[in-house]
Tab-separated table of C-alpha atoms and ligand atoms in Angstrom:
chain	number	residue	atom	x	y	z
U	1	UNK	CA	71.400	83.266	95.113
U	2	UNK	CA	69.988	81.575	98.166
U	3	UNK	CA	69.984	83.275	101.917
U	4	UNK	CA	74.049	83.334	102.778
U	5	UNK	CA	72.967	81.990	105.854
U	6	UNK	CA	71.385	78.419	104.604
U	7	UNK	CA	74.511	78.507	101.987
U	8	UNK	CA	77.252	78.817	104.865
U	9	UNK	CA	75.356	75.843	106.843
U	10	UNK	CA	75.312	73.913	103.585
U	11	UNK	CA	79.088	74.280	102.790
U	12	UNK	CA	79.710	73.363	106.700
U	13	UNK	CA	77.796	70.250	106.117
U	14	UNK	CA	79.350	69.454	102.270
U	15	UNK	CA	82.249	69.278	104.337
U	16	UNK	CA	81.149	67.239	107.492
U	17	UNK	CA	82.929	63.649	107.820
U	18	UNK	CA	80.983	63.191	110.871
U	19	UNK	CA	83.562	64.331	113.633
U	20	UNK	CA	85.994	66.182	111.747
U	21	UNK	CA	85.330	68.897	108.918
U	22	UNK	CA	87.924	69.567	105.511
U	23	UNK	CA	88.860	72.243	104.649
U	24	UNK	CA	87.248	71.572	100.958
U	25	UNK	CA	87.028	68.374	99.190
U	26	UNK	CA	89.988	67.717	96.743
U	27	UNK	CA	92.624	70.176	97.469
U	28	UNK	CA	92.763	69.538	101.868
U	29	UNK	CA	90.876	66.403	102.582
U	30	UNK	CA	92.171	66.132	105.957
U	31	UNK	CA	91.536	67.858	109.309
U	32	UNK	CA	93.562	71.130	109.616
U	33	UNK	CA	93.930	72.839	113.135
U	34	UNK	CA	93.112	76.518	113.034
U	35	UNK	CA	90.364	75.731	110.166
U	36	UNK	CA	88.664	73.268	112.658
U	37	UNK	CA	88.451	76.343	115.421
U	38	UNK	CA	86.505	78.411	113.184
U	39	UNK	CA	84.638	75.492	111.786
U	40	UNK	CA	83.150	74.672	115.395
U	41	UNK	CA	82.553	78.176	115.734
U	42	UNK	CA	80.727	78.096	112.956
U	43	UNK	CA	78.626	75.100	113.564
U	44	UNK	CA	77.503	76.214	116.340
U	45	UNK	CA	75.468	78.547	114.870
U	46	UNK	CA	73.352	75.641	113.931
U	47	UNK	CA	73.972	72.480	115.979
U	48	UNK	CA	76.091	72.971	119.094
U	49	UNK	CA	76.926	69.165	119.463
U	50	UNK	CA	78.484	68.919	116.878
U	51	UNK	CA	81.138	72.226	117.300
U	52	UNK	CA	82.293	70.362	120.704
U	53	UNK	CA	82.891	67.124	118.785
U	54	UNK	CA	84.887	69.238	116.423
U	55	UNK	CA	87.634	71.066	118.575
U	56	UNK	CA	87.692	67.401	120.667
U	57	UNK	CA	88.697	65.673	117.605
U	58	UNK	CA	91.169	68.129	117.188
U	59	UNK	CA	92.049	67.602	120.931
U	60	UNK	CA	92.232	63.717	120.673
U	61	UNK	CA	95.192	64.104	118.634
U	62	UNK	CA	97.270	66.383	120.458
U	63	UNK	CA	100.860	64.853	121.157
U	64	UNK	CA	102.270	63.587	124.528
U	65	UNK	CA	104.068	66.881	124.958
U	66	UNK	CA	101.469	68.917	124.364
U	67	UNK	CA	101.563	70.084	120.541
U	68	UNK	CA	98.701	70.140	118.364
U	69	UNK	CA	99.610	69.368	115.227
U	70	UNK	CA	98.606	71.121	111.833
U	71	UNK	CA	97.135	68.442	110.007
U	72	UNK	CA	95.429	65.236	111.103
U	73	UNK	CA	95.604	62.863	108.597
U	74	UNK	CA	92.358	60.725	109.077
U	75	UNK	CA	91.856	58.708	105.994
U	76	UNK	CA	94.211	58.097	103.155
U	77	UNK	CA	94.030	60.166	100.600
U	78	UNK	CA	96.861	60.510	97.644
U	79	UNK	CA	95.013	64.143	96.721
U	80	UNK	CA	97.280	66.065	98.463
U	81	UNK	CA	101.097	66.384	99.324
U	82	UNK	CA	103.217	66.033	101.617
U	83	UNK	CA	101.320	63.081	103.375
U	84	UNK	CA	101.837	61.273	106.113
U	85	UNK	CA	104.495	58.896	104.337
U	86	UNK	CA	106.579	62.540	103.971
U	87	UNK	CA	106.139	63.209	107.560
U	88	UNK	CA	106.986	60.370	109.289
U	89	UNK	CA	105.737	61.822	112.700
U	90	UNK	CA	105.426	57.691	113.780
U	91	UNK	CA	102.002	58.136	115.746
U	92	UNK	CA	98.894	55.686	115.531
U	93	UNK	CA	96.273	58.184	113.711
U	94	UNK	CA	98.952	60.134	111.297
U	95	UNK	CA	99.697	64.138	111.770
U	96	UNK	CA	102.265	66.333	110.754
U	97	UNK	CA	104.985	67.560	113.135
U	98	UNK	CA	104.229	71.336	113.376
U	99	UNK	CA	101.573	73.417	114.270
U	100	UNK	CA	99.062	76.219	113.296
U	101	UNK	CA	98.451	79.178	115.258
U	102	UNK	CA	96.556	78.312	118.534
U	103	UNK	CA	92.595	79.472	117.784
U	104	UNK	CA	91.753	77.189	120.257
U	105	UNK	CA	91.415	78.913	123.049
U	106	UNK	CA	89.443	81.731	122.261
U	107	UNK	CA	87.266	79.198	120.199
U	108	UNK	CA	86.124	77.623	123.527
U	109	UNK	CA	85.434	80.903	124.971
U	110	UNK	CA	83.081	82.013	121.792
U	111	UNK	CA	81.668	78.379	122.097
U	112	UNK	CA	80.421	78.807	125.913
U	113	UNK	CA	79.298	81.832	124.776
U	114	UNK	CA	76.794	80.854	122.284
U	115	UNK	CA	75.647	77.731	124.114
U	116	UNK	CA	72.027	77.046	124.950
U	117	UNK	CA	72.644	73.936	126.696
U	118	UNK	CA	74.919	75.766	129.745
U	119	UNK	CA	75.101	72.027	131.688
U	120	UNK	CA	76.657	70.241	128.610
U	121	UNK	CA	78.828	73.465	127.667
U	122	UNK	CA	80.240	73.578	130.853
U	123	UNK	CA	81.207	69.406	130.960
U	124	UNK	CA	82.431	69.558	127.508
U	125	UNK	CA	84.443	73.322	127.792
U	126	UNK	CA	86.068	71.744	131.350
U	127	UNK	CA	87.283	68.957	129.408
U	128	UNK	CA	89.079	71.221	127.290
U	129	UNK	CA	90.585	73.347	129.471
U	130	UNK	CA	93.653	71.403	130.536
U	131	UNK	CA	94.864	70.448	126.893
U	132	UNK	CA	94.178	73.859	125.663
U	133	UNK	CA	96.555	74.795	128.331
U	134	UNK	CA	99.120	72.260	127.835
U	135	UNK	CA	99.306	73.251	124.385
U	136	UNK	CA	100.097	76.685	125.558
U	137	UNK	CA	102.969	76.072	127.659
U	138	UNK	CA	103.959	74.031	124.869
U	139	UNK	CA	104.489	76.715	123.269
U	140	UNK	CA	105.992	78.678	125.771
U	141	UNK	CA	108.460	76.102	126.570
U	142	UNK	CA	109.595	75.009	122.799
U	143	UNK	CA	109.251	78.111	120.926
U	144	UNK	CA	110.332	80.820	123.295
U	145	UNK	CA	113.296	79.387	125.139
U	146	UNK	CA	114.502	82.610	125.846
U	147	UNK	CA	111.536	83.467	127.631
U	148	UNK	CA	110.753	86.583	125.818
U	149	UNK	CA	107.324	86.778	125.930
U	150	UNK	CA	106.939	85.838	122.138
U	151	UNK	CA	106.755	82.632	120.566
U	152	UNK	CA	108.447	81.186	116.831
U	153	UNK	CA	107.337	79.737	114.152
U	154	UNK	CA	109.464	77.237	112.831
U	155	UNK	CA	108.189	76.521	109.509
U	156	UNK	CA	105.823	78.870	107.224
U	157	UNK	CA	102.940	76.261	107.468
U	158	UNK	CA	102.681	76.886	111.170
U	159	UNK	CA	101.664	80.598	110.360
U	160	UNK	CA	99.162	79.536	107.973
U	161	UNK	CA	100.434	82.479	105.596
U	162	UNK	CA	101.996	79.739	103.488
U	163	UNK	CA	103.886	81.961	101.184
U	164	UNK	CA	104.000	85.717	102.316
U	165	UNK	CA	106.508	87.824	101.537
U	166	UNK	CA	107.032	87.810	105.307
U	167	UNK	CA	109.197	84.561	104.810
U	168	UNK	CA	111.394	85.676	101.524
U	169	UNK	CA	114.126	86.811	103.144
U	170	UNK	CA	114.781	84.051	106.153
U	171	UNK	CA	113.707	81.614	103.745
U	172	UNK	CA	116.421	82.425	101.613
U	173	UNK	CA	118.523	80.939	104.253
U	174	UNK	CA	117.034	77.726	104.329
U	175	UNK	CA	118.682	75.156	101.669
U	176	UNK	CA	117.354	73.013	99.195
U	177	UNK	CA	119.818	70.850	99.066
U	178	UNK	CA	119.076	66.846	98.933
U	179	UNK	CA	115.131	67.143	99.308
U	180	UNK	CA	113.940	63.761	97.580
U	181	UNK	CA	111.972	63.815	94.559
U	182	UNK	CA	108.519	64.980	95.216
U	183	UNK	CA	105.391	65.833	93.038
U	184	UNK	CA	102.675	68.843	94.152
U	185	UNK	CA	99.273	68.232	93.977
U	186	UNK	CA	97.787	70.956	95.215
U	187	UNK	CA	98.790	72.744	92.037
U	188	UNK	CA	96.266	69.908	90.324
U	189	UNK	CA	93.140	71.586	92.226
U	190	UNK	CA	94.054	75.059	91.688
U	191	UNK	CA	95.474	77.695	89.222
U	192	UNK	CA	99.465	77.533	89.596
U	193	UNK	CA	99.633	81.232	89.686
U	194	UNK	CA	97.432	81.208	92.543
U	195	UNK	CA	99.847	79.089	94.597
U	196	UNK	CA	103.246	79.193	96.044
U	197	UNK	CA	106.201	78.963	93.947
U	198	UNK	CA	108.653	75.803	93.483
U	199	UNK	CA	111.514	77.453	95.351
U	200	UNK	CA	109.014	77.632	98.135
U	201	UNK	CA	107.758	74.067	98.478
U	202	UNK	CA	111.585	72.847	98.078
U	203	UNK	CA	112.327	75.083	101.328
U	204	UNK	CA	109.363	73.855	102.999
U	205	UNK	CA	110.252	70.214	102.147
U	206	UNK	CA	114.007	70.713	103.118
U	207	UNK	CA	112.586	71.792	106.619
U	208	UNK	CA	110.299	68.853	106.980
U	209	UNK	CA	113.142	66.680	106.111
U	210	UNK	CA	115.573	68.667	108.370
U	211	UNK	CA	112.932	68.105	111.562
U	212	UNK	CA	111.851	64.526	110.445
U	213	UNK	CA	116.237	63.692	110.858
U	214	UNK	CA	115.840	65.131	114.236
U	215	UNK	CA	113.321	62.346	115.495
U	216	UNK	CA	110.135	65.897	115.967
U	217	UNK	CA	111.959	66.347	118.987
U	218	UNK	CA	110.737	69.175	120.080
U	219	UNK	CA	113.196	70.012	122.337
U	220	UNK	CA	115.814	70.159	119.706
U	221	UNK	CA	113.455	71.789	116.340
U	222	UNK	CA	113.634	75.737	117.464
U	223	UNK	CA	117.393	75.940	118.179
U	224	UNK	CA	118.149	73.790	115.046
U	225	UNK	CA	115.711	75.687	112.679
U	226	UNK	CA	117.428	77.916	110.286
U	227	UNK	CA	114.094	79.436	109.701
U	228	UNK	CA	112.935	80.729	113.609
U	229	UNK	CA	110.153	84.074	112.733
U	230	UNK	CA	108.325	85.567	115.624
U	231	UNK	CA	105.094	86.791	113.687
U	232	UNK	CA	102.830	89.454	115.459
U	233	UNK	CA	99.540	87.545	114.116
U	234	UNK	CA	100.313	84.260	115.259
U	235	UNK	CA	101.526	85.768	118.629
U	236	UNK	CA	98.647	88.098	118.611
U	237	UNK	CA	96.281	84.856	118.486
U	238	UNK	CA	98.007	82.948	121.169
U	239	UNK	CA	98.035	86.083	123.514
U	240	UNK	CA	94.088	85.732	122.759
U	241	UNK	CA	93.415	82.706	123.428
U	242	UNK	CA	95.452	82.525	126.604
U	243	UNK	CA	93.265	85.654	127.772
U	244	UNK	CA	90.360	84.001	126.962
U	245	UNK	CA	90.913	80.623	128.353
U	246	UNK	CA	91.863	82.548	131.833
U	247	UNK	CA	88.773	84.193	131.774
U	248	UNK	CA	86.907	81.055	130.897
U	249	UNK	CA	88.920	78.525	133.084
U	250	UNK	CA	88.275	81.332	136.043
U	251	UNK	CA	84.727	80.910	135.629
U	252	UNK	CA	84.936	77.371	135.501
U	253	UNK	CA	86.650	77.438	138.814
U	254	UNK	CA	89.918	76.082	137.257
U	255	UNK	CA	92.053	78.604	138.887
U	256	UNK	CA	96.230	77.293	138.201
U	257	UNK	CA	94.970	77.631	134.598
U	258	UNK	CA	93.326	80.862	134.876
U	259	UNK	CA	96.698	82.713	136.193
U	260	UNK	CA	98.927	81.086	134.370
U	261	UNK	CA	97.302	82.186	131.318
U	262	UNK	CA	96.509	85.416	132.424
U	263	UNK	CA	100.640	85.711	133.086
U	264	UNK	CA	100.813	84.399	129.504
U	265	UNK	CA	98.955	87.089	128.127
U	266	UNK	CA	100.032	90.061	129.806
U	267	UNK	CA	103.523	89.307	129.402
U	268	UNK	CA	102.921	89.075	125.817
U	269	UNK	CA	100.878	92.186	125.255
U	270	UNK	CA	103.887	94.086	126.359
U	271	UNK	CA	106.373	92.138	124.251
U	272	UNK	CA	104.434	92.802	121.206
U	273	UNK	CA	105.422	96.434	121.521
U	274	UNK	CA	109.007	95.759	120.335
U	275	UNK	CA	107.639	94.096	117.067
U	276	UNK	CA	105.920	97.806	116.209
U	277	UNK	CA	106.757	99.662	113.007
U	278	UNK	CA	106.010	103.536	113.292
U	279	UNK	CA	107.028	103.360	109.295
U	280	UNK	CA	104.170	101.211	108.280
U	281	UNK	CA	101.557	101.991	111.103
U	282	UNK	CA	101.753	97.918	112.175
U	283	UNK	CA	103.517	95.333	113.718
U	284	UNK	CA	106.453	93.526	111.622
U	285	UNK	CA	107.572	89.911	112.091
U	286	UNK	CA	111.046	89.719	113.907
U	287	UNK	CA	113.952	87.408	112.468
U	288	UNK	CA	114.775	85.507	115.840
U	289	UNK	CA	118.095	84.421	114.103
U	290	UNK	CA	119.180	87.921	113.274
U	291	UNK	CA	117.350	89.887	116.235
U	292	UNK	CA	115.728	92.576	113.477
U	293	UNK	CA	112.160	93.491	111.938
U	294	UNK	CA	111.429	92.178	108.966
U	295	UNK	CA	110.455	94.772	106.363
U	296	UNK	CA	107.287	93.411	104.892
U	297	UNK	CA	103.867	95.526	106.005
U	298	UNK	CA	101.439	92.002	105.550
U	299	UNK	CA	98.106	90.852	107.365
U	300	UNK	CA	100.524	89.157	109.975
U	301	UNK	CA	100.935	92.529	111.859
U	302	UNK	CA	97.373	93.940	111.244
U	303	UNK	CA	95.484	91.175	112.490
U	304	UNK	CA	97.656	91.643	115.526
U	305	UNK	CA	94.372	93.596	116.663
U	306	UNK	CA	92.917	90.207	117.983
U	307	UNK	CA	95.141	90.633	121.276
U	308	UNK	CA	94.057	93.428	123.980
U	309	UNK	CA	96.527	95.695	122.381
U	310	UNK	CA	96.304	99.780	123.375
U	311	UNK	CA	93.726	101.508	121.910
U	312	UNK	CA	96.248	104.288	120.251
U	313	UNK	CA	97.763	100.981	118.122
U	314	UNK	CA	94.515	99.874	117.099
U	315	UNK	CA	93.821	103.412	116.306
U	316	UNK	CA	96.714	103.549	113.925
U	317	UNK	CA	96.163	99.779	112.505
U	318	UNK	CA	92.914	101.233	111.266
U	319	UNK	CA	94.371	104.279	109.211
U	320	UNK	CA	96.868	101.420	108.092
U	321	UNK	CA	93.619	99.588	106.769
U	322	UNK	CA	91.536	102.721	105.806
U	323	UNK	CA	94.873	103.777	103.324
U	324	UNK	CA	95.179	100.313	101.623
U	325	UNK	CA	91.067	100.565	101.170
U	326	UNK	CA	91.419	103.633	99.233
U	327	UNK	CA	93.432	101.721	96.636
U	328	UNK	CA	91.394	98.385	96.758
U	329	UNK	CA	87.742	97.208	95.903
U	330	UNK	CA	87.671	94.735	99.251
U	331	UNK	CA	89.051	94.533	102.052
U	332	UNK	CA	91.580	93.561	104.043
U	333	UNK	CA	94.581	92.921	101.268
U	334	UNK	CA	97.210	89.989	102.650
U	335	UNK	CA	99.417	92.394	102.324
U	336	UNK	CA	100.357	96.194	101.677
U	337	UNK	CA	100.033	97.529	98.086
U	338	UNK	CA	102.928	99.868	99.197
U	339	UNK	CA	104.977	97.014	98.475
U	340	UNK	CA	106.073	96.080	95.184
U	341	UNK	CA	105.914	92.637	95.714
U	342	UNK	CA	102.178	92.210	96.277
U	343	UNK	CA	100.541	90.137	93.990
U	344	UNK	CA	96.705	90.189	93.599
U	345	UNK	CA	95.797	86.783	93.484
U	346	UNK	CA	98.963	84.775	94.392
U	347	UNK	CA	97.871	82.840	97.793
U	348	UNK	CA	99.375	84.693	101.310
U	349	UNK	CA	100.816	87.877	98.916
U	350	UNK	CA	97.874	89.849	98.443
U	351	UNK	CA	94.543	88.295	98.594
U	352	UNK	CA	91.868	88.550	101.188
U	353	UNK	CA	90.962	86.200	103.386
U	354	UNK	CA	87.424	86.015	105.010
U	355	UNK	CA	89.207	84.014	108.573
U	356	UNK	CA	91.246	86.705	108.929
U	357	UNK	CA	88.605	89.874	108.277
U	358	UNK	CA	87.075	88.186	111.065
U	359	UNK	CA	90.154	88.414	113.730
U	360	UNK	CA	90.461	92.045	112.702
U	361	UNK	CA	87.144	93.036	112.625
U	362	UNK	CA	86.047	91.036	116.378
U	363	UNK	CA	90.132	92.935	117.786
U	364	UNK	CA	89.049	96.249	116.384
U	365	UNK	CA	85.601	96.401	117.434
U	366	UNK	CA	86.821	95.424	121.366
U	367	UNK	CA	89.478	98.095	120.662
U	368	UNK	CA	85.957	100.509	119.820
U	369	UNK	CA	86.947	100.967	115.820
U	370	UNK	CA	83.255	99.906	115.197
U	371	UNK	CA	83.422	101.866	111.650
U	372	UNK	CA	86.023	100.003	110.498
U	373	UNK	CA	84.985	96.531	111.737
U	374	UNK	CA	81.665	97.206	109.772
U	375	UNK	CA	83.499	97.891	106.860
U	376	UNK	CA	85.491	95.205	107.024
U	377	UNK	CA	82.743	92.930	107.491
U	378	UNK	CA	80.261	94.437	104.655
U	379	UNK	CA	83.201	93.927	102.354
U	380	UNK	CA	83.547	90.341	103.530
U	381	UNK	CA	80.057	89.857	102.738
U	382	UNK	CA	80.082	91.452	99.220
U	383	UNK	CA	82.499	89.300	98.195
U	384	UNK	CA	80.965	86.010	99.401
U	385	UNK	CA	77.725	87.632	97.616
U	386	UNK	CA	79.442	88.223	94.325
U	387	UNK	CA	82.284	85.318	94.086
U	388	UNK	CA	80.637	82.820	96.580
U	389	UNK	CA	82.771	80.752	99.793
U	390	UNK	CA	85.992	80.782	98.219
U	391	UNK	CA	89.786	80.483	100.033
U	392	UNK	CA	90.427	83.749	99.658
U	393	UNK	CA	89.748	86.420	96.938
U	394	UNK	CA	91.644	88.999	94.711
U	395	UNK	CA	91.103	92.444	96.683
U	396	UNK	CA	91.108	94.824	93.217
U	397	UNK	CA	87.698	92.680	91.190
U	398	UNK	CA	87.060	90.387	93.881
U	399	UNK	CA	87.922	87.256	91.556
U	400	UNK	CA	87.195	83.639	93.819
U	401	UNK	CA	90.262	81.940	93.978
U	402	UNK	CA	91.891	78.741	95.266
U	403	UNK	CA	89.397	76.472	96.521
U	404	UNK	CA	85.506	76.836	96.296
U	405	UNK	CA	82.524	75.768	98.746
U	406	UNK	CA	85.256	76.407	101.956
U	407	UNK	CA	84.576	75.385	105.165
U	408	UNK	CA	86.608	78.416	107.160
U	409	UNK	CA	84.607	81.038	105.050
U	410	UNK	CA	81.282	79.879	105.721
U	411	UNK	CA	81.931	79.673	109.144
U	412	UNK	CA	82.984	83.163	109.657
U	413	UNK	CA	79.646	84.062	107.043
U	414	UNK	CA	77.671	82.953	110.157
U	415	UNK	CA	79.546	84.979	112.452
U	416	UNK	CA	79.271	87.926	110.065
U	417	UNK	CA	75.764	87.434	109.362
U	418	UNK	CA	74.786	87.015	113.409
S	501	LIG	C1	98.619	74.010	102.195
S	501	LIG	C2	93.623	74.652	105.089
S	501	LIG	C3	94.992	75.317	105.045
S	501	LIG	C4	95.071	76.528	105.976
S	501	LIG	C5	96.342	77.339	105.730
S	501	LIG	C6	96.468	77.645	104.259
S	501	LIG	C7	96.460	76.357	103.457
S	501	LIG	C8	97.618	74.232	103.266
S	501	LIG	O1	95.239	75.675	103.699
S	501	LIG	O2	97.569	75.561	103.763
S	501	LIG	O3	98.868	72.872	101.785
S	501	LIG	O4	99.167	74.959	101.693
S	501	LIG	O5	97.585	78.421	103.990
S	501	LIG	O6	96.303	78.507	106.509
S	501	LIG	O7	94.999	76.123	107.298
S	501	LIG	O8	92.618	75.559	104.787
């Protein structure tokens, strides 16, 4: 096999289209949000230029009131579904109408990190700073009108844990009723049994229809969303990326932004403590609609570990981790083997995922759980080593599944590997 290195930085270009990056040709041909964070992270390993132009594509398309949407849809493509013709979103360069969790911020922060060229970090990270931040109290405004602390997801996709068994039981709320006739694709690029179910992607359309009807006003979605999940990981990694772009945007001398965000993140810190299960030694998504846990032990309350949460919960994530590793080859399972309902090598139920290793391995080492982290991250490379930069991989043989020559895995390869 050649050096992982020159591979990573191979698959990163495979996947260029000049200012955005896919995900992987064929199955995602578009621009995805949280993927293009740790794509420019990863770039800029190699060529720092071009891991600016990537987050300000991303940026380019936020919407007037602030959101970043999940996809951008920059050429037309009939590969994968829905498109934009599903959508209907009604903008001039197509998106969808919901989001992904917000990398963005700590992105920047790891970007002016790495630069060598301070002058042209600085220009480009200042230019950042204010949609980063709008996009924030986007989401403080829209998806936590109760001002909890804690945002919702409104729509599996925005968690980007498609299909975990987080979602089975609000999602058995949401109706299928009168979704148009629609045909998959992505089941065309990859093993069905890898993949969500049917019943899943008729929820998922029934949503996108139900928002669509609504005009994506985002002052209406949350209260009219049957489905409304507050999910420690995607919490966990906006609380992180407001702390980070209040430290950056306080060294940048952008001080409104810096305290806002730094409100942002405290208050959310402390909010996450009501999401903790002393059952499963992790945080639990919380079923906004119903006011309890969710009892499902997945990655969504592990990787959690990405926000500055106290040292005695990161202490316990990692016995959480350690007692899944006895019963698995890799590291970290999607979710807990405790459960009956994981599933191997079915998508968001079981697998791991490189993208997220990395959150949990960069939250526990800050939280001083260096053993772990370097476990986590040895693992990570085994499997790249032994099944190459796939999506994600089965956790008992280490099987590739899903998509090959990824763009998020080789980007956190370089991370791992620096
Ligand atoms: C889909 C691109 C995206 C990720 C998500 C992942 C998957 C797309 O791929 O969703 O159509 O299911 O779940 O997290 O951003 O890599």
């Amino acid at each position: 096999m050649t050096d992982p290195r020159d591979h990573a930085i191979s698959v990163l270009k495979e996947n260029d289209r000049g200012t955005y990056t896919v995900p992987t040709k064929g199955l995602y041909p578009f621009q995805w949000n949280w993927d293009s964070c740790f794509t420019a992270i990863g770039q800029a390993h190699f060529d720092e230029d071009r891991a600016w132009t990537e987050m300000e594509t991303l940026f380019a398309h936020q919407w007037d009131d602030g959101m970043v949407p999940h996809i951008i849809f920059h050429v037309h493509d009939d590969g994968y579904f829905p498109g934009p013709d599903v959508w209907q979103t009604g903008r001039a360069v197509r998106t969808s109408g919901i989001t992904q969790p917000a990398v963005a911020g700590f992105a920047l922060k790891r970007l002016f990190a790495m630069s060598k060229d301070k002058a042209m970090a600085a220009r480009r990270a200042r230019a950042l700073l204010e949609p980063i931040h709008r996009w924030h109290q986007w989401f403080y405004t829209c998806r936590d009108p109760g001002a909890e602390g804690l945002v919702a997801i409104i729509h599996p996709w925005e968690a980007g844990r498609d299909n975990s068994i987080d979602w089975d039981e609000p999602f058995a709320r949401v109706p299928t009723d009168g979704i148009d006739p629609y045909v998959r694709r992505d089941t065309q690029h990859a093993d069905p049994a890898h993949r969500p179910t049917k019943e899943q992607y008729d929820r998922y359309l029934w949503l996108v229809q139900h928002f669509r009807a609504l005009g994506w006003d985002n002052n209406k979605l949350h209260d009219a969303s049957p489905f409304q999940v507050v999910d420690p990981g995607f919490n966990a990694i906006l609380i992180r990326g407001c702390a980070d772009l209040s430290e950056l945007a306080g060294e940048l001398g952008a001080h409104q932004i810096a305290a806002a965000n730094r409100d942002w993140a405290q208050k959310g810190v402390g909010a996450l403590e009501a999401l903790w299960s002393e059952k499963h030694g992790q945080y639990l998504c919380l079923d906004r609609t119903t006011g309890t846990l969710i009892d499902s032990a997945s990655i969504g309350g592990i990787m959690a570990v990405i926000a500055n949460i106290p040292a005695y919960r990161a202490a316990a994530i990692t016995r959480t981790i350690a007692s899944e590793a006895e019963r698995t080859r890799y590291v970290v399972p999607s979710h807990s083997l405790d459960d009956p309902r994981f599933d191997a090598k079915r998508y968001w139920r079981g697998p791991v995922w490189l993208v997220v290793n990395y959150l949990i391995a960069v939250g526990l080492k800050a939280a001083g759980e260096d053993a772990m982290a370097e476990k986590i991250v040895r693992s990570s490379l085994e499997l790249i080593e032994k099944s190459g930069f796939a999506e994600y991989y089965d956790p008992l043989d280490g099987e590739p599944l899903g998509g090959r020559t990824f763009t998020w895995t080789a980007a956190v390869v370089l991370e791992f590997l620096a």
